[in-house]
PDB file of C-alpha atoms in Angstrom:
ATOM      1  CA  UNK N 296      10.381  24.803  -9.875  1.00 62.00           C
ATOM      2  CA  UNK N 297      12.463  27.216  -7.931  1.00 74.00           C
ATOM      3  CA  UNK N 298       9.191  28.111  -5.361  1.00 78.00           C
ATOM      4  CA  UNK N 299      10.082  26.821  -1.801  1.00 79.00           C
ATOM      5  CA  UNK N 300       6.848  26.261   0.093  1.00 76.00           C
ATOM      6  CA  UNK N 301       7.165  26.350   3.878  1.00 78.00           C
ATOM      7  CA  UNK N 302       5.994  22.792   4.381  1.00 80.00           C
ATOM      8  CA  UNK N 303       8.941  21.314   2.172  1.00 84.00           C
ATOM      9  CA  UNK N 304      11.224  23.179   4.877  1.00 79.00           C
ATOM     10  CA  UNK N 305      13.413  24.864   2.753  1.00 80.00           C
ATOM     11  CA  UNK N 306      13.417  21.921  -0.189  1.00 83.00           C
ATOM     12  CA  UNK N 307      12.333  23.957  -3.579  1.00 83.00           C
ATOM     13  CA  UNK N 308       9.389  22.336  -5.041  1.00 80.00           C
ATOM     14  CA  UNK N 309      10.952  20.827  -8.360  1.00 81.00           C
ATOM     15  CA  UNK N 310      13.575  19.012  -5.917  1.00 81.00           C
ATOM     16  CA  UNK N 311      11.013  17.763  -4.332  1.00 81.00           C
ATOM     17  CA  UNK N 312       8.994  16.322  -6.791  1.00 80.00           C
ATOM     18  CA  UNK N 313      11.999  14.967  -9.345  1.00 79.00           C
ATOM     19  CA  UNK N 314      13.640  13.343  -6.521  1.00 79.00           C
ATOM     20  CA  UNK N 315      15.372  10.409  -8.066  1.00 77.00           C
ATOM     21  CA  UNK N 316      13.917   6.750  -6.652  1.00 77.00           C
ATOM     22  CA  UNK N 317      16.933   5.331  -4.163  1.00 81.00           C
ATOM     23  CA  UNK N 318      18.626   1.930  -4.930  1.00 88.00           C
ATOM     24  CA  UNK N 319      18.391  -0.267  -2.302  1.00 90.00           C
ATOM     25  CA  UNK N 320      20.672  -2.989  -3.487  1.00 91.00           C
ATOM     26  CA  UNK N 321      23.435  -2.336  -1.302  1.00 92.00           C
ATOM     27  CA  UNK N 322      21.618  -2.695   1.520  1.00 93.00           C
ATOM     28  CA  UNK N 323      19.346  -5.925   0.402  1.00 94.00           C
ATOM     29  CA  UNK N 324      22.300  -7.810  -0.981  1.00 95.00           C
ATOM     30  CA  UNK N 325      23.615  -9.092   2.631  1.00 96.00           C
ATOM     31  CA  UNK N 326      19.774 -10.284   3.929  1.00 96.00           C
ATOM     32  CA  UNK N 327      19.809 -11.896   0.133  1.00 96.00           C
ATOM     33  CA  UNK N 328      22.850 -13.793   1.260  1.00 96.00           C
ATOM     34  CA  UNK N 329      21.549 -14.596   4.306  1.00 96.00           C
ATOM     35  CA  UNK N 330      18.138 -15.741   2.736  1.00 95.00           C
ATOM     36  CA  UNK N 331      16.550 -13.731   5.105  1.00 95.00           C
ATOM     37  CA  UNK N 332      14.308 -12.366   2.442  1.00 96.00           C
ATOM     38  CA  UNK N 333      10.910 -14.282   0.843  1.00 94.00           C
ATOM     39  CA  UNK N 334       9.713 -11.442  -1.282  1.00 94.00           C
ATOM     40  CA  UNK N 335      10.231  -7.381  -2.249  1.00 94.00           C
ATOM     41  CA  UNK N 336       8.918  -4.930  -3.641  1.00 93.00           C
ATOM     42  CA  UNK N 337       9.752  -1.471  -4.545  1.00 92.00           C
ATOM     43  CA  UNK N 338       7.240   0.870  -3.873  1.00 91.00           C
ATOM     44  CA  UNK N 339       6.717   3.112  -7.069  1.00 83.00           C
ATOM     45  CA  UNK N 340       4.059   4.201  -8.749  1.00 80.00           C
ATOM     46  CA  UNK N 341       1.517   2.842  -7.707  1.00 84.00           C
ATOM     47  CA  UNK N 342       1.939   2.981  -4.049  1.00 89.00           C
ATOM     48  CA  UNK N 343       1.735   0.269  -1.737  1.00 91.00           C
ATOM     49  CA  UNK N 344      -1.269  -1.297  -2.511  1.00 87.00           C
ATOM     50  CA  UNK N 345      -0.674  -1.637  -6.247  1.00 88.00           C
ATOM     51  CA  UNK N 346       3.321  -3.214  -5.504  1.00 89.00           C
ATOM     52  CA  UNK N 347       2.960  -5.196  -3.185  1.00 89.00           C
ATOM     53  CA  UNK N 348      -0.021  -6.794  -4.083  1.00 86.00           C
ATOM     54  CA  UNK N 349       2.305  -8.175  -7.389  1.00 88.00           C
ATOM     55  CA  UNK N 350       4.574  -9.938  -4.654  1.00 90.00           C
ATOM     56  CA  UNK N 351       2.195 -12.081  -2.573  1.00 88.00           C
ATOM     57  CA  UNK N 352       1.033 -15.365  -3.383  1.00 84.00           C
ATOM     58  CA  UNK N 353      -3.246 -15.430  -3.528  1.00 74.00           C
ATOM     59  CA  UNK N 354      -3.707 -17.112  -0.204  1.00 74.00           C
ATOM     60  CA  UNK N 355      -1.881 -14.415   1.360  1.00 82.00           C
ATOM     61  CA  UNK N 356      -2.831 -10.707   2.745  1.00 80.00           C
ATOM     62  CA  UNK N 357      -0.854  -7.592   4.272  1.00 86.00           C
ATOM     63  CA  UNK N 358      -1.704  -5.773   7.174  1.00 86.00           C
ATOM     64  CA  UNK N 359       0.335  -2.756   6.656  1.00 89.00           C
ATOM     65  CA  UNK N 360      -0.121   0.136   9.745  1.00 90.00           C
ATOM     66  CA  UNK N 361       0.689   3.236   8.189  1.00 89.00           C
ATOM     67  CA  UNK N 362       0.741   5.201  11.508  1.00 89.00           C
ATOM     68  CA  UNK N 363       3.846   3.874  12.027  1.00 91.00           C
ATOM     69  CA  UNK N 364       6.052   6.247  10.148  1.00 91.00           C
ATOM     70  CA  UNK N 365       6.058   9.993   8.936  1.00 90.00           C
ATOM     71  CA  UNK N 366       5.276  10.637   5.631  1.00 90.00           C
ATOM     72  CA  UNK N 367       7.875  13.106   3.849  1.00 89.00           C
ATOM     73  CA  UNK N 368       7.050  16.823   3.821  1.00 89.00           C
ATOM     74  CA  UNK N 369       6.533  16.612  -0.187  1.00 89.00           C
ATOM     75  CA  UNK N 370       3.182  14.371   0.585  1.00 89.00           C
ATOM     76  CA  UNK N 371       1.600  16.351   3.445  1.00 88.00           C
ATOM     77  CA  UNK N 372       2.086  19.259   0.887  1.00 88.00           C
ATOM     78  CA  UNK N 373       0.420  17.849  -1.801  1.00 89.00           C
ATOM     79  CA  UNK N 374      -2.424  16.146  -0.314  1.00 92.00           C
ATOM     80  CA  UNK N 375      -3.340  19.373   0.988  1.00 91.00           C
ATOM     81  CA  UNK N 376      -2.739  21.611  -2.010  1.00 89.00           C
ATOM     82  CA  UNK N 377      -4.340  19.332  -4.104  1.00 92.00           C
ATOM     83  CA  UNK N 378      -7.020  17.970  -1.886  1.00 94.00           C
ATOM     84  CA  UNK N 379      -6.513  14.609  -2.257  1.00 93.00           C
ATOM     85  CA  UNK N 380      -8.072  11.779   0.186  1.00 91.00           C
ATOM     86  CA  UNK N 381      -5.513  10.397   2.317  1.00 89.00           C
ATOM     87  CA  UNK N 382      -6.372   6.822   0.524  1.00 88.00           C
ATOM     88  CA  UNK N 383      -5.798   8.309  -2.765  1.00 90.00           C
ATOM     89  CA  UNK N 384      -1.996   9.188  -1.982  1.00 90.00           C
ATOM     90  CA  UNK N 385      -1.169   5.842  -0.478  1.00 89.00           C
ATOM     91  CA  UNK N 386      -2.506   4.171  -4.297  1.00 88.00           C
ATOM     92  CA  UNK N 387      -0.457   6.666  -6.100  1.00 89.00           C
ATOM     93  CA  UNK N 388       3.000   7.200  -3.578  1.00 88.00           C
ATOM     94  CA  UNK N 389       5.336   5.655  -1.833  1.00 90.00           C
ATOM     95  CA  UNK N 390       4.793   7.790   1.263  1.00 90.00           C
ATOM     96  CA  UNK N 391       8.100   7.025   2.238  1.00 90.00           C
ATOM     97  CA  UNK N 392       8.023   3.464   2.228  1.00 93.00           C
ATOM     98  CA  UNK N 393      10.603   2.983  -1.061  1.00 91.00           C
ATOM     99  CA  UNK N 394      11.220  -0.843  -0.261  1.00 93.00           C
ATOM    100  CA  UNK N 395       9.074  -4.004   1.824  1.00 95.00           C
ATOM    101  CA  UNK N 396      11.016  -7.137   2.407  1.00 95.00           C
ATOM    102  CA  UNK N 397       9.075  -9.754   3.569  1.00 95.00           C
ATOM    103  CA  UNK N 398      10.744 -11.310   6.002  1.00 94.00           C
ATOM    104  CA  UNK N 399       9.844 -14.406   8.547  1.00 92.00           C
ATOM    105  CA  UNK N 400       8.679 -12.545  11.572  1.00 89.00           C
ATOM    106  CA  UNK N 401      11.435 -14.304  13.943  1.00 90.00           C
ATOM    107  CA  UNK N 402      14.271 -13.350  11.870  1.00 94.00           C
ATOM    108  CA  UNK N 403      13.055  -9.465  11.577  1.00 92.00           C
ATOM    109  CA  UNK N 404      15.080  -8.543  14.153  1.00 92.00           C
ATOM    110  CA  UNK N 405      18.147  -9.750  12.962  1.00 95.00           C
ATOM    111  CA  UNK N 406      17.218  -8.460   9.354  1.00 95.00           C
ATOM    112  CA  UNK N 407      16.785  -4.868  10.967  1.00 95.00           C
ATOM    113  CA  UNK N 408      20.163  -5.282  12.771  1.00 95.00           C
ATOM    114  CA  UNK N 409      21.590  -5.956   9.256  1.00 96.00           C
ATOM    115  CA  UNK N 410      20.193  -3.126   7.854  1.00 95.00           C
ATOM    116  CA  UNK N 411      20.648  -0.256  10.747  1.00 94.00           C
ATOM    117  CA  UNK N 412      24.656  -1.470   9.853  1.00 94.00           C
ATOM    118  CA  UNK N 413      24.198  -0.693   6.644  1.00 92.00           C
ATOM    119  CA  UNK N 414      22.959   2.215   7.506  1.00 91.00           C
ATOM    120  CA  UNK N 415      19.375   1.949   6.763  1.00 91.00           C
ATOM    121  CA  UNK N 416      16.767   3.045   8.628  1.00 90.00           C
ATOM    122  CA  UNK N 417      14.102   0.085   8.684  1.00 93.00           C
ATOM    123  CA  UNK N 418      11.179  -0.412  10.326  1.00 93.00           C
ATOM    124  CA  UNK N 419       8.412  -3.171  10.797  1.00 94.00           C
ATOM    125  CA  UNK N 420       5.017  -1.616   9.092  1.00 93.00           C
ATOM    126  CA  UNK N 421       3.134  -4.259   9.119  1.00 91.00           C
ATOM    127  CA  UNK N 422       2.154  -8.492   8.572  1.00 88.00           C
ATOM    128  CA  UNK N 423       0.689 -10.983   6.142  1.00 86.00           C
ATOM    129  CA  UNK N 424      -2.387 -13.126   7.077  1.00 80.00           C
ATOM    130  CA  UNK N 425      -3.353 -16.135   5.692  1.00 76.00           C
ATOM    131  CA  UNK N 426      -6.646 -17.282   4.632  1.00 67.00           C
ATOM    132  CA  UNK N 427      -7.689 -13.839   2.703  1.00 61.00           C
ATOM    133  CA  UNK N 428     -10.533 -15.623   1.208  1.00 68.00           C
ATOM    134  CA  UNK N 429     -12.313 -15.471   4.797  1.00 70.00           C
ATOM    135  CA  UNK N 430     -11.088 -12.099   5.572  1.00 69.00           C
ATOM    136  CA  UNK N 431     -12.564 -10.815   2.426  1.00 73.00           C
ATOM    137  CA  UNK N 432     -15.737 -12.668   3.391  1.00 75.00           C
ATOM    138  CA  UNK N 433     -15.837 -10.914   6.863  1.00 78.00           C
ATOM    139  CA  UNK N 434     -15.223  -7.599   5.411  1.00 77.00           C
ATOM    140  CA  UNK N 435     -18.108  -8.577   3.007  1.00 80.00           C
ATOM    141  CA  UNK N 436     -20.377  -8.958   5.567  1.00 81.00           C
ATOM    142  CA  UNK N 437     -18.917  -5.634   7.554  1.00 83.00           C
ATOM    143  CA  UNK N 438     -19.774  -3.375   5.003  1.00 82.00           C
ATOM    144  CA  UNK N 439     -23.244  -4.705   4.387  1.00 83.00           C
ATOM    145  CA  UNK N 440     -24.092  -4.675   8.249  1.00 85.00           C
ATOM    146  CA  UNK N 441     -22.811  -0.666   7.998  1.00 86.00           C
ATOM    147  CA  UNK N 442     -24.508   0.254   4.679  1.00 86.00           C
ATOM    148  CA  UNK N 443     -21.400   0.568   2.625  1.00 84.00           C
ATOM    149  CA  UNK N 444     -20.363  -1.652  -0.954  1.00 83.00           C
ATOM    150  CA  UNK N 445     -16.317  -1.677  -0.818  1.00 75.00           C
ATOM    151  CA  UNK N 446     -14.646  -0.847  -3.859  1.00 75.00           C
ATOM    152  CA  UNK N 447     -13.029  -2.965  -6.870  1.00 72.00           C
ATOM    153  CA  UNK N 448      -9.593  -1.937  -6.225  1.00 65.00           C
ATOM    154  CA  UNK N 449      -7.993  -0.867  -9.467  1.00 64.00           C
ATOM    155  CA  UNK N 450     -10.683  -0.801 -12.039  1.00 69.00           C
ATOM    156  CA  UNK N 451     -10.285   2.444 -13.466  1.00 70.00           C
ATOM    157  CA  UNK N 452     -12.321   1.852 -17.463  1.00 75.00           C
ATOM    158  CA  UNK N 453     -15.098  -0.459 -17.019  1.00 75.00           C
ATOM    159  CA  UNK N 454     -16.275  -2.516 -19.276  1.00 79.00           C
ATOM    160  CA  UNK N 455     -19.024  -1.375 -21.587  1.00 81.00           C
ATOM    161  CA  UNK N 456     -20.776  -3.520 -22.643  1.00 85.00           C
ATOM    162  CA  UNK N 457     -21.303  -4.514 -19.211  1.00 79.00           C
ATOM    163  CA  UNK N 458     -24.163  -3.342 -16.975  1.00 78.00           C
ATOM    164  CA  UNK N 459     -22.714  -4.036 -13.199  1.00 78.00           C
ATOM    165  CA  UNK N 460     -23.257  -1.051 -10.871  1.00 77.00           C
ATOM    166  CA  UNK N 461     -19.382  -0.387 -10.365  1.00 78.00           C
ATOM    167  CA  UNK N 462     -17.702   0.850  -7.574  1.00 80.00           C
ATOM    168  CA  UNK N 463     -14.403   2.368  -8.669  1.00 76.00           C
ATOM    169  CA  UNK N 464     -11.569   2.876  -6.130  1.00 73.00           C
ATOM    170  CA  UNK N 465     -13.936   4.721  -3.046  1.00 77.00           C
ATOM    171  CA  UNK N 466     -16.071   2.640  -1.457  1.00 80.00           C
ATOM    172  CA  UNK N 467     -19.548   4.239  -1.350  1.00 85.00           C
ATOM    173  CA  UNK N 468     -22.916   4.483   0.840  1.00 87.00           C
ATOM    174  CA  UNK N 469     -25.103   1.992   0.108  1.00 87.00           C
ATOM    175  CA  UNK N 470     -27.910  -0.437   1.681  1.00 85.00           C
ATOM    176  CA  UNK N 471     -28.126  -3.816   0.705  1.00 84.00           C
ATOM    177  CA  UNK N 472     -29.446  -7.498   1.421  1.00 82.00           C
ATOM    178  CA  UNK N 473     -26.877  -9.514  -0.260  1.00 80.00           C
ATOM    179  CA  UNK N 474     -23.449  -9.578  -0.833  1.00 78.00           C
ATOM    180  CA  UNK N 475     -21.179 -12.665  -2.972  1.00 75.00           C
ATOM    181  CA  UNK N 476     -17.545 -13.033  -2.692  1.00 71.00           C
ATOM    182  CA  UNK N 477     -15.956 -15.136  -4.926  1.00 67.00           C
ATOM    183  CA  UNK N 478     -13.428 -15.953  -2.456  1.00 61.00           C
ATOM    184  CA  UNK N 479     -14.065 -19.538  -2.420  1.00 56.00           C
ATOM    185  CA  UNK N 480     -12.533 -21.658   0.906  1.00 50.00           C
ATOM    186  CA  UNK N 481      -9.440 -19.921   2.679  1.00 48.00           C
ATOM    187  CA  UNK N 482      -7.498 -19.730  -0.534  1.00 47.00           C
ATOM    188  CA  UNK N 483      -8.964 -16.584  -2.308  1.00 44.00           C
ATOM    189  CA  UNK N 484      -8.898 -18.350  -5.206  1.00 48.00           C
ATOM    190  CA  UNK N 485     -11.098 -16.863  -7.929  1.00 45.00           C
TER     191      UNK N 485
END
């Protein structure tokens, strides 16, 4: 608890890790007035892909860029203590991402204005696509061209009784003829 590895610059390890998850609701409740905001999700366990996933309707997709920010010491040193893929911590961490507001993108800058006087410091990570069903399709058809099967995103105990080859979580080397999305039209309805 008390050790103080140099990569946490001068934080003691049990700080790090027990550091309590922020409240954002000072900041949010003036863009909730406004109605600036469509969705948000705080980004807990789970990470970014499994929260904010819960927040978008079916027919929608994020793009998130996650060059665009610095993760916290506390990550860096744990993905390389531990070993862990770089994909791995974005499923289980925040990364320093705590909150996503999605916001229309003509009214971001006035959203970010709102926050930076409330203190915050925001920043745009990313944007939502429609049609996921034919992005899914195209990615489909990616990973077959460069011998790959992408993987089920969350499945983590299989089922049984059923014989599927499954592809947990890490997408995995593989040649193949055929691929089927059940992405039907641009809705992603399945």
């Amino acid at each position: 608890y008390e050790d103080t590895p140099e990569a946490l610059q001068g934080v003691p390890l049990g700080q790090a890790l027990l550091a309590v998850h922020r409240s954002y609701l000072n900041q949010v409740r003036p863009l909730l007035d406004a109605d600036l905001i469509h969705a948000m999700a705080h980004i807990t366990g789970g990470g970014i892909p499994g929260n904010l996933i819960r927040i978008l309707p079916a027919k929608i997709a994020a793009v998130i860029d996650t060059a665009l920010w610095p993760a916290p010491p506390v990550f860096s040193f744990l993905q390389q203590t531990g070993r862990v893929e770089r994909d791995e911590m974005f499923r289980v961490f925040n990364m320093g991402i705590g909150m996503i507001l999605v916001v229309d993108a003509d009214k971001s800058r006035h959203a970010l204005a709102m926050l930076a006087d409330s203190g915050e410091q925001a920043i745009v990570i990313g944007h939502l696509i429609s049609a996921a069903g034919a992005v899914e399709a195209i990615a489909a058809i990616l990973c077959m061209e460069a011998g790959w099967v992408h993987p089920t995103i969350n499945l983590v105990n299989p089922d049984a009784c059923c014989d599927l080859d499954y592809v947990p979580l890490k997408a995995r080397r593989h040649e193949q003829r055929y691929v089927l999305s059940n992405s039907f039209g641009f809705g992603g309805q399945n």
